């Protein structure tokens, strides 16, 4: 019976690695580790590479260094390095100690690079040609090269420094004894290992590259970033920004440990408490008016809610522009003014509908006037805040996505309450 069960698990992992990875992530780490321990190394690769790095680290944690080492051999060096970054330091060092020195040195070098950088995205296995070989020698070298390491034909000097790139067409049409040096295109786009992954993605998208070479500080070829890796990066960045906007951790997932989830979210909830008190403080200033005209308390959430929604629309568009590098510094002021104008137009339209509804409900022209004026002012403020907050955070060197929604809500709520109750005080003689 046990043999049959193991056979079914193995067959499932071979045929549906993505589903197997999701199933493993739904288990406790020790249970998942027990399942992996029974699978042959040849089956593990497709499953492990589909696990989130954090979960892979948790699952491999209960296994010994030797078994972890065997599993990591089923991954590419980049994938193995990402998993190693999520292991405890003692376990990581023990695993590296069980690897051959060449592989261990390579992985130690990769682990030093943050996943947020070009070095953390690159595959170190990249084929290159020496600048001083003939076409015949270059073709022979290409034939000996594993297919998975061939992207572009990068050409280096004897010190490993990137010189240029050679097209397959030029290589195959060259005479056997012709040197490749004159055929090499020297103008080549490359990136330093420390470049931020968002900048890498923008560069590849702008130039429509299938791969991008990564260099060290001295210009030596370290590895290559593949196009599909950039697509994964763009998706990860989008989800991270979405989570950060509302105060969750950028690296948080539905299966993150309770302590991790709490430590990421709780600080921003405390910030939200403080900002909520700011709105409450504004309302308290108008307590006598609210006691006299109770309809104001009923309508108060409408102004803040519509302002918050309008600001969120602007914020989402601005975040997209920043993520795709569409916004140039010189355009910032014009974009803020544009969003304020959009807020004005939307405010006038929404105010007309809202004022009409309030008049039909209350029969008070003064109340309709107050909510209409407050709506226009708050929508203009929402456009200003939604555009300015991410630009200001970026100018200060902070992540534009980090809890920008919390700051936006604070502004639209405070301005909405103050404007609505302020206009109500100003036109109190018109309220009934």
mmCIF file of C-alpha atoms in Angstrom, residues 32-384:
data_model
loop_
_atom_site.group_PDB
_atom_site.id
_atom_site.type_symbol
_atom_site.label_atom_id
_atom_site.label_comp_id
_atom_site.label_asym_id
_atom_site.label_seq_id
_atom_site.Cartn_x
_atom_site.Cartn_y
_atom_site.Cartn_z
ATOM 1 C CA UNK A 32 5.823 18.768 3.119
ATOM 2 C CA UNK A 33 9.454 17.946 3.894
ATOM 3 C CA UNK A 34 8.473 14.334 4.487
ATOM 4 C CA UNK A 35 6.802 14.170 1.068
ATOM 5 C CA UNK A 36 9.835 15.698 -0.667
ATOM 6 C CA UNK A 37 12.171 13.299 1.102
ATOM 7 C CA UNK A 38 10.473 10.384 -0.648
ATOM 8 C CA UNK A 39 10.710 11.827 -4.165
ATOM 9 C CA UNK A 40 13.717 11.205 -6.410
ATOM 10 C CA UNK A 41 15.885 14.219 -7.193
ATOM 11 C CA UNK A 42 14.985 14.063 -10.878
ATOM 12 C CA UNK A 43 11.337 14.762 -10.061
ATOM 13 C CA UNK A 44 12.016 17.528 -7.544
ATOM 14 C CA UNK A 45 13.334 20.238 -9.874
ATOM 15 C CA UNK A 46 10.043 21.291 -11.583
ATOM 16 C CA UNK A 47 8.242 21.162 -8.211
ATOM 17 C CA UNK A 48 10.825 23.114 -6.222
ATOM 18 C CA UNK A 49 11.154 25.871 -8.794
ATOM 19 C CA UNK A 50 7.406 26.509 -8.566
ATOM 20 C CA UNK A 51 7.426 26.932 -4.792
ATOM 21 C CA UNK A 52 7.653 30.471 -3.479
ATOM 22 C CA UNK A 53 11.210 31.002 -2.124
ATOM 23 C CA UNK A 54 9.911 31.621 1.385
ATOM 24 C CA UNK A 55 7.916 28.390 1.408
ATOM 25 C CA UNK A 56 10.794 26.456 -0.158
ATOM 26 C CA UNK A 57 13.032 27.652 2.682
ATOM 27 C CA UNK A 58 10.476 26.602 5.295
ATOM 28 C CA UNK A 59 9.964 23.181 3.721
ATOM 29 C CA UNK A 60 13.667 22.444 3.290
ATOM 30 C CA UNK A 61 14.406 23.614 6.830
ATOM 31 C CA UNK A 62 13.461 20.326 8.575
ATOM 32 C CA UNK A 63 15.633 18.311 6.162
ATOM 33 C CA UNK A 64 19.294 17.666 6.810
ATOM 34 C CA UNK A 65 22.047 19.489 4.893
ATOM 35 C CA UNK A 66 22.836 16.479 2.709
ATOM 36 C CA UNK A 67 19.245 16.002 1.500
ATOM 37 C CA UNK A 68 18.837 19.751 1.007
ATOM 38 C CA UNK A 69 22.016 19.772 -1.070
ATOM 39 C CA UNK A 70 20.646 16.974 -3.265
ATOM 40 C CA UNK A 71 17.415 18.898 -3.808
ATOM 41 C CA UNK A 72 19.182 22.129 -4.695
ATOM 42 C CA UNK A 73 21.107 20.347 -7.434
ATOM 43 C CA UNK A 74 17.764 19.978 -9.236
ATOM 44 C CA UNK A 75 17.523 23.786 -9.510
ATOM 45 C CA UNK A 76 19.384 26.321 -11.575
ATOM 46 C CA UNK A 77 22.073 28.242 -9.659
ATOM 47 C CA UNK A 78 19.870 31.341 -9.487
ATOM 48 C CA UNK A 79 16.898 29.390 -8.123
ATOM 49 C CA UNK A 80 19.136 27.573 -5.648
ATOM 50 C CA UNK A 81 20.610 30.876 -4.449
ATOM 51 C CA UNK A 82 17.137 32.359 -3.875
ATOM 52 C CA UNK A 83 16.118 29.334 -1.802
ATOM 53 C CA UNK A 84 19.367 29.493 0.181
ATOM 54 C CA UNK A 85 18.595 33.109 1.086
ATOM 55 C CA UNK A 86 15.469 31.873 2.867
ATOM 56 C CA UNK A 87 17.230 29.191 4.921
ATOM 57 C CA UNK A 88 18.507 29.819 8.419
ATOM 58 C CA UNK A 89 22.164 30.833 8.453
ATOM 59 C CA UNK A 90 23.400 27.625 10.146
ATOM 60 C CA UNK A 91 21.463 25.420 7.712
ATOM 61 C CA UNK A 92 22.675 27.454 4.733
ATOM 62 C CA UNK A 93 26.330 27.163 5.719
ATOM 63 C CA UNK A 94 25.950 23.431 6.353
ATOM 64 C CA UNK A 95 24.419 22.947 2.900
ATOM 65 C CA UNK A 96 27.203 24.943 1.229
ATOM 66 C CA UNK A 97 29.787 22.887 3.108
ATOM 67 C CA UNK A 98 28.393 19.707 1.487
ATOM 68 C CA UNK A 99 28.726 21.143 -2.044
ATOM 69 C CA UNK A 100 31.804 20.933 -4.256
ATOM 70 C CA UNK A 101 33.947 24.025 -3.785
ATOM 71 C CA UNK A 102 33.282 25.409 -7.274
ATOM 72 C CA UNK A 103 29.493 25.195 -6.855
ATOM 73 C CA UNK A 104 29.641 26.476 -3.288
ATOM 74 C CA UNK A 105 31.697 29.510 -4.324
ATOM 75 C CA UNK A 106 29.268 30.285 -7.121
ATOM 76 C CA UNK A 107 26.267 30.077 -4.811
ATOM 77 C CA UNK A 108 27.971 32.151 -2.095
ATOM 78 C CA UNK A 109 28.538 34.863 -4.671
ATOM 79 C CA UNK A 110 24.905 34.730 -5.811
ATOM 80 C CA UNK A 111 23.496 34.738 -2.271
ATOM 81 C CA UNK A 112 25.186 38.078 -1.669
ATOM 82 C CA UNK A 113 22.970 39.706 -4.293
ATOM 83 C CA UNK A 114 19.555 40.866 -3.186
ATOM 84 C CA UNK A 115 16.615 39.428 -5.188
ATOM 85 C CA UNK A 116 15.742 43.076 -5.863
ATOM 86 C CA UNK A 117 18.873 43.568 -8.010
ATOM 87 C CA UNK A 118 20.119 42.437 -11.411
ATOM 88 C CA UNK A 119 22.603 40.141 -9.680
ATOM 89 C CA UNK A 120 19.754 38.416 -7.859
ATOM 90 C CA UNK A 121 17.841 37.907 -11.117
ATOM 91 C CA UNK A 122 20.656 36.620 -13.317
ATOM 92 C CA UNK A 123 21.553 33.094 -14.324
ATOM 93 C CA UNK A 124 25.324 32.685 -13.907
ATOM 94 C CA UNK A 125 25.464 29.911 -16.492
ATOM 95 C CA UNK A 126 26.043 31.863 -19.691
ATOM 96 C CA UNK A 127 28.011 30.891 -22.760
ATOM 97 C CA UNK A 128 30.568 33.291 -24.164
ATOM 98 C CA UNK A 129 33.140 33.308 -26.954
ATOM 99 C CA UNK A 130 36.690 34.611 -26.773
ATOM 100 C CA UNK A 131 37.379 37.604 -28.997
ATOM 101 C CA UNK A 132 40.551 36.097 -30.516
ATOM 102 C CA UNK A 133 39.118 32.861 -31.962
ATOM 103 C CA UNK A 134 38.240 32.045 -35.565
ATOM 104 C CA UNK A 135 34.760 31.403 -36.891
ATOM 105 C CA UNK A 136 35.443 27.661 -37.044
ATOM 106 C CA UNK A 137 36.565 27.602 -33.417
ATOM 107 C CA UNK A 138 33.553 29.670 -32.380
ATOM 108 C CA UNK A 139 31.118 27.287 -34.095
ATOM 109 C CA UNK A 140 32.789 24.331 -32.406
ATOM 110 C CA UNK A 141 32.489 26.099 -29.049
ATOM 111 C CA UNK A 142 28.800 26.807 -29.607
ATOM 112 C CA UNK A 143 28.155 23.152 -30.453
ATOM 113 C CA UNK A 144 29.701 22.084 -27.140
ATOM 114 C CA UNK A 145 27.616 24.563 -25.179
ATOM 115 C CA UNK A 146 24.430 23.395 -23.375
ATOM 116 C CA UNK A 147 21.406 24.795 -25.165
ATOM 117 C CA UNK A 148 19.882 26.266 -22.020
ATOM 118 C CA UNK A 149 22.860 28.622 -21.622
ATOM 119 C CA UNK A 150 22.657 30.060 -25.155
ATOM 120 C CA UNK A 151 20.886 33.422 -25.404
ATOM 121 C CA UNK A 152 22.956 35.810 -27.447
ATOM 122 C CA UNK A 153 26.538 35.013 -28.513
ATOM 123 C CA UNK A 154 28.375 37.206 -26.037
ATOM 124 C CA UNK A 155 32.043 37.853 -26.738
ATOM 125 C CA UNK A 156 34.630 38.511 -24.015
ATOM 126 C CA UNK A 157 38.355 39.109 -23.848
ATOM 127 C CA UNK A 158 40.694 36.746 -22.023
ATOM 128 C CA UNK A 159 40.030 38.556 -18.714
ATOM 129 C CA UNK A 160 36.325 37.800 -19.010
ATOM 130 C CA UNK A 161 35.323 41.400 -19.735
ATOM 131 C CA UNK A 162 32.386 41.798 -22.094
ATOM 132 C CA UNK A 163 33.457 43.115 -25.496
ATOM 133 C CA UNK A 164 30.311 42.803 -27.569
ATOM 134 C CA UNK A 165 27.829 40.433 -29.159
ATOM 135 C CA UNK A 166 27.989 38.283 -32.284
ATOM 136 C CA UNK A 167 24.973 37.347 -34.358
ATOM 137 C CA UNK A 168 24.544 33.741 -35.394
ATOM 138 C CA UNK A 169 24.024 34.877 -38.984
ATOM 139 C CA UNK A 170 27.394 36.597 -39.191
ATOM 140 C CA UNK A 171 29.109 33.636 -37.545
ATOM 141 C CA UNK A 172 27.664 31.019 -39.894
ATOM 142 C CA UNK A 173 28.364 33.094 -43.018
ATOM 143 C CA UNK A 174 31.994 33.750 -42.067
ATOM 144 C CA UNK A 175 34.839 31.757 -43.611
ATOM 145 C CA UNK A 176 36.141 29.032 -41.257
ATOM 146 C CA UNK A 177 39.505 30.702 -40.664
ATOM 147 C CA UNK A 178 38.151 34.243 -40.490
ATOM 148 C CA UNK A 179 38.626 35.844 -37.029
ATOM 149 C CA UNK A 180 35.400 36.828 -35.321
ATOM 150 C CA UNK A 181 36.753 40.136 -33.957
ATOM 151 C CA UNK A 182 35.679 42.225 -37.002
ATOM 152 C CA UNK A 183 32.206 40.644 -36.869
ATOM 153 C CA UNK A 184 31.521 41.572 -33.251
ATOM 154 C CA UNK A 185 29.063 44.383 -32.583
ATOM 155 C CA UNK A 186 30.667 46.459 -29.860
ATOM 156 C CA UNK A 187 27.639 48.564 -28.927
ATOM 157 C CA UNK A 188 25.829 46.363 -26.440
ATOM 158 C CA UNK A 189 23.412 47.100 -23.628
ATOM 159 C CA UNK A 190 24.442 45.659 -20.279
ATOM 160 C CA UNK A 191 23.642 46.313 -16.625
ATOM 161 C CA UNK A 192 25.666 46.312 -13.392
ATOM 162 C CA UNK A 193 24.896 43.606 -10.862
ATOM 163 C CA UNK A 194 23.657 46.195 -8.339
ATOM 164 C CA UNK A 195 21.000 47.719 -10.632
ATOM 165 C CA UNK A 196 17.467 47.655 -9.218
ATOM 166 C CA UNK A 197 15.245 45.059 -10.827
ATOM 167 C CA UNK A 198 12.595 47.631 -11.749
ATOM 168 C CA UNK A 199 15.214 49.513 -13.778
ATOM 169 C CA UNK A 200 16.262 46.244 -15.406
ATOM 170 C CA UNK A 201 12.678 45.485 -16.394
ATOM 171 C CA UNK A 202 12.212 48.978 -17.822
ATOM 172 C CA UNK A 203 15.435 48.666 -19.854
ATOM 173 C CA UNK A 204 14.489 45.285 -21.325
ATOM 174 C CA UNK A 205 11.004 46.498 -22.138
ATOM 175 C CA UNK A 206 12.304 49.674 -23.790
ATOM 176 C CA UNK A 207 14.814 47.844 -26.018
ATOM 177 C CA UNK A 208 12.761 44.650 -26.487
ATOM 178 C CA UNK A 209 15.630 42.379 -25.416
ATOM 179 C CA UNK A 210 15.358 38.631 -24.952
ATOM 180 C CA UNK A 211 18.305 38.603 -22.565
ATOM 181 C CA UNK A 212 20.506 41.141 -20.817
ATOM 182 C CA UNK A 213 24.131 40.600 -19.727
ATOM 183 C CA UNK A 214 25.088 41.427 -16.133
ATOM 184 C CA UNK A 215 28.569 42.790 -15.388
ATOM 185 C CA UNK A 216 30.634 43.317 -12.262
ATOM 186 C CA UNK A 217 32.307 46.628 -11.409
ATOM 187 C CA UNK A 218 35.230 45.821 -13.705
ATOM 188 C CA UNK A 219 33.087 44.916 -16.703
ATOM 189 C CA UNK A 220 33.412 41.131 -16.397
ATOM 190 C CA UNK A 221 30.469 39.042 -17.569
ATOM 191 C CA UNK A 222 28.746 37.553 -14.511
ATOM 192 C CA UNK A 223 25.566 36.138 -15.987
ATOM 193 C CA UNK A 224 22.486 36.903 -18.009
ATOM 194 C CA UNK A 225 18.911 37.910 -17.208
ATOM 195 C CA UNK A 226 16.307 36.134 -19.287
ATOM 196 C CA UNK A 227 13.146 37.718 -20.627
ATOM 197 C CA UNK A 228 10.824 35.341 -18.758
ATOM 198 C CA UNK A 229 12.588 36.184 -15.501
ATOM 199 C CA UNK A 230 11.821 39.864 -16.100
ATOM 200 C CA UNK A 231 8.166 39.037 -16.710
ATOM 201 C CA UNK A 232 8.063 37.255 -13.347
ATOM 202 C CA UNK A 233 9.786 40.244 -11.766
ATOM 203 C CA UNK A 234 7.276 42.726 -13.187
ATOM 204 C CA UNK A 235 4.426 40.588 -11.853
ATOM 205 C CA UNK A 236 6.056 40.303 -8.438
ATOM 206 C CA UNK A 237 6.638 44.060 -8.295
ATOM 207 C CA UNK A 238 3.016 44.749 -9.200
ATOM 208 C CA UNK A 239 1.736 42.499 -6.410
ATOM 209 C CA UNK A 240 4.249 43.912 -3.929
ATOM 210 C CA UNK A 241 3.217 47.483 -4.723
ATOM 211 C CA UNK A 242 -0.457 46.559 -4.397
ATOM 212 C CA UNK A 243 0.146 45.073 -0.939
ATOM 213 C CA UNK A 244 2.381 47.910 0.220
ATOM 214 C CA UNK A 245 -0.208 50.512 -0.775
ATOM 215 C CA UNK A 246 -2.537 49.232 1.929
ATOM 216 C CA UNK A 247 0.120 48.581 4.568
ATOM 217 C CA UNK A 248 0.763 44.850 4.063
ATOM 218 C CA UNK A 249 4.252 43.428 3.576
ATOM 219 C CA UNK A 250 5.530 43.353 0.014
ATOM 220 C CA UNK A 251 6.811 39.787 0.426
ATOM 221 C CA UNK A 252 3.732 38.572 2.277
ATOM 222 C CA UNK A 253 1.614 35.708 0.934
ATOM 223 C CA UNK A 254 -1.494 33.894 2.098
ATOM 224 C CA UNK A 255 0.739 31.207 3.607
ATOM 225 C CA UNK A 256 3.128 33.523 5.427
ATOM 226 C CA UNK A 257 3.596 32.668 9.134
ATOM 227 C CA UNK A 258 1.398 34.456 11.646
ATOM 228 C CA UNK A 259 4.343 36.285 13.216
ATOM 229 C CA UNK A 260 5.513 37.555 9.814
ATOM 230 C CA UNK A 261 2.041 38.759 8.836
ATOM 231 C CA UNK A 262 1.549 40.558 12.133
ATOM 232 C CA UNK A 263 4.957 42.233 12.104
ATOM 233 C CA UNK A 264 4.356 43.571 8.580
ATOM 234 C CA UNK A 265 0.822 44.858 9.067
ATOM 235 C CA UNK A 266 0.558 45.954 12.700
ATOM 236 C CA UNK A 267 2.877 49.008 12.543
ATOM 237 C CA UNK A 268 0.832 50.508 9.725
ATOM 238 C CA UNK A 269 -2.407 49.798 11.579
ATOM 239 C CA UNK A 270 -1.033 51.879 14.452
ATOM 240 C CA UNK A 271 -0.257 54.636 11.940
ATOM 241 C CA UNK A 272 -3.832 54.294 10.729
ATOM 242 C CA UNK A 273 -5.083 54.675 14.305
ATOM 243 C CA UNK A 274 -3.246 57.994 14.608
ATOM 244 C CA UNK A 275 -4.556 59.241 11.279
ATOM 245 C CA UNK A 276 -8.103 58.181 12.222
ATOM 246 C CA UNK A 277 -7.841 60.261 15.383
ATOM 247 C CA UNK A 278 -6.926 63.224 13.184
ATOM 248 C CA UNK A 279 -10.249 62.875 11.381
ATOM 249 C CA UNK A 280 -12.083 62.398 14.657
ATOM 250 C CA UNK A 281 -10.429 65.530 16.046
ATOM 251 C CA UNK A 282 -11.755 67.554 13.107
ATOM 252 C CA UNK A 283 -15.276 66.259 13.662
ATOM 253 C CA UNK A 284 -15.106 67.052 17.389
ATOM 254 C CA UNK A 285 -14.540 70.722 16.576
ATOM 255 C CA UNK A 286 -18.034 70.863 15.109
ATOM 256 C CA UNK A 287 -19.850 68.876 17.794
ATOM 257 C CA UNK A 288 -22.417 71.605 18.632
ATOM 258 C CA UNK A 289 -23.326 71.962 14.945
ATOM 259 C CA UNK A 290 -23.710 68.201 14.519
ATOM 260 C CA UNK A 291 -25.952 68.069 17.576
ATOM 261 C CA UNK A 292 -28.165 70.785 16.100
ATOM 262 C CA UNK A 293 -28.271 69.493 12.490
ATOM 263 C CA UNK A 294 -28.212 65.691 12.701
ATOM 264 C CA UNK A 295 -28.461 65.329 8.917
ATOM 265 C CA UNK A 296 -24.821 66.439 8.719
ATOM 266 C CA UNK A 297 -23.715 63.315 10.584
ATOM 267 C CA UNK A 298 -25.667 61.132 8.165
ATOM 268 C CA UNK A 299 -24.119 62.750 5.071
ATOM 269 C CA UNK A 300 -20.569 63.064 6.417
ATOM 270 C CA UNK A 301 -19.307 59.648 5.167
ATOM 271 C CA UNK A 302 -20.465 60.384 1.606
ATOM 272 C CA UNK A 303 -17.996 63.240 1.134
ATOM 273 C CA UNK A 304 -15.017 61.331 2.529
ATOM 274 C CA UNK A 305 -15.867 58.097 0.678
ATOM 275 C CA UNK A 306 -16.130 59.720 -2.753
ATOM 276 C CA UNK A 307 -12.955 61.712 -2.147
ATOM 277 C CA UNK A 308 -11.152 58.523 -1.148
ATOM 278 C CA UNK A 309 -12.321 56.692 -4.254
ATOM 279 C CA UNK A 310 -11.345 59.551 -6.550
ATOM 280 C CA UNK A 311 -7.920 59.775 -4.960
ATOM 281 C CA UNK A 312 -7.442 56.003 -5.237
ATOM 282 C CA UNK A 313 -8.067 56.199 -8.987
ATOM 283 C CA UNK A 314 -5.379 58.856 -9.360
ATOM 284 C CA UNK A 315 -3.007 56.975 -7.081
ATOM 285 C CA UNK A 316 -3.350 53.759 -9.111
ATOM 286 C CA UNK A 317 -2.551 55.566 -12.375
ATOM 287 C CA UNK A 318 0.439 57.352 -10.857
ATOM 288 C CA UNK A 319 1.794 54.115 -9.382
ATOM 289 C CA UNK A 320 1.563 52.484 -12.799
ATOM 290 C CA UNK A 321 3.408 55.404 -14.379
ATOM 291 C CA UNK A 322 6.184 55.220 -11.799
ATOM 292 C CA UNK A 323 6.477 51.432 -12.068
ATOM 293 C CA UNK A 324 6.775 51.572 -15.866
ATOM 294 C CA UNK A 325 9.149 54.577 -15.759
ATOM 295 C CA UNK A 326 6.667 56.615 -17.795
ATOM 296 C CA UNK A 327 6.931 59.678 -15.549
ATOM 297 C CA UNK A 328 9.883 62.005 -16.111
ATOM 298 C CA UNK A 329 10.884 64.439 -13.328
ATOM 299 C CA UNK A 330 10.099 67.473 -15.484
ATOM 300 C CA UNK A 331 6.545 66.164 -16.013
ATOM 301 C CA UNK A 332 5.662 65.826 -12.339
ATOM 302 C CA UNK A 333 4.204 69.314 -11.861
ATOM 303 C CA UNK A 334 2.095 69.105 -15.007
ATOM 304 C CA UNK A 335 0.719 65.698 -14.015
ATOM 305 C CA UNK A 336 -0.278 66.958 -10.571
ATOM 306 C CA UNK A 337 -2.088 69.936 -12.114
ATOM 307 C CA UNK A 338 -3.789 67.642 -14.615
ATOM 308 C CA UNK A 339 -5.087 65.357 -11.848
ATOM 309 C CA UNK A 340 -6.349 68.376 -9.897
ATOM 310 C CA UNK A 341 -8.258 69.482 -13.003
ATOM 311 C CA UNK A 342 -9.679 65.973 -13.370
ATOM 312 C CA UNK A 343 -10.709 66.153 -9.714
ATOM 313 C CA UNK A 344 -12.428 69.489 -10.348
ATOM 314 C CA UNK A 345 -14.389 68.165 -13.323
ATOM 315 C CA UNK A 346 -15.370 64.980 -11.499
ATOM 316 C CA UNK A 347 -16.198 66.976 -8.380
ATOM 317 C CA UNK A 348 -18.581 69.232 -10.274
ATOM 318 C CA UNK A 349 -20.304 66.256 -11.907
ATOM 319 C CA UNK A 350 -20.603 64.250 -8.693
ATOM 320 C CA UNK A 351 -21.618 67.345 -6.717
ATOM 321 C CA UNK A 352 -24.505 68.018 -9.089
ATOM 322 C CA UNK A 353 -25.873 64.497 -8.659
ATOM 323 C CA UNK A 354 -25.248 64.382 -4.908
ATOM 324 C CA UNK A 355 -26.731 67.808 -4.254
ATOM 325 C CA UNK A 356 -29.836 66.873 -6.204
ATOM 326 C CA UNK A 357 -30.238 63.669 -4.219
ATOM 327 C CA UNK A 358 -29.726 65.487 -0.902
ATOM 328 C CA UNK A 359 -32.270 68.168 -1.831
ATOM 329 C CA UNK A 360 -34.825 65.515 -2.835
ATOM 330 C CA UNK A 361 -34.208 63.700 0.464
ATOM 331 C CA UNK A 362 -34.073 66.659 2.872
ATOM 332 C CA UNK A 363 -35.824 69.473 1.054
ATOM 333 C CA UNK A 364 -33.022 71.771 2.242
ATOM 334 C CA UNK A 365 -31.298 73.893 -0.376
ATOM 335 C CA UNK A 366 -28.655 74.906 2.166
ATOM 336 C CA UNK A 367 -27.741 71.277 2.865
ATOM 337 C CA UNK A 368 -27.524 70.550 -0.865
ATOM 338 C CA UNK A 369 -25.247 73.597 -1.337
ATOM 339 C CA UNK A 370 -22.957 72.577 1.530
ATOM 340 C CA UNK A 371 -22.452 69.013 0.347
ATOM 341 C CA UNK A 372 -21.928 70.152 -3.248
ATOM 342 C CA UNK A 373 -19.188 72.640 -2.314
ATOM 343 C CA UNK A 374 -17.513 70.117 -0.003
ATOM 344 C CA UNK A 375 -17.617 67.467 -2.708
ATOM 345 C CA UNK A 376 -15.868 69.711 -5.244
ATOM 346 C CA UNK A 377 -13.168 70.769 -2.794
ATOM 347 C CA UNK A 378 -12.502 67.238 -1.590
ATOM 348 C CA UNK A 379 -12.324 65.787 -5.120
ATOM 349 C CA UNK A 380 -9.763 68.432 -6.110
ATOM 350 C CA UNK A 381 -7.789 67.623 -2.961
ATOM 351 C CA UNK A 382 -8.037 63.908 -3.747
ATOM 352 C CA UNK A 383 -6.566 64.488 -7.200
ATOM 353 C CA UNK A 384 -3.734 66.537 -5.698
#
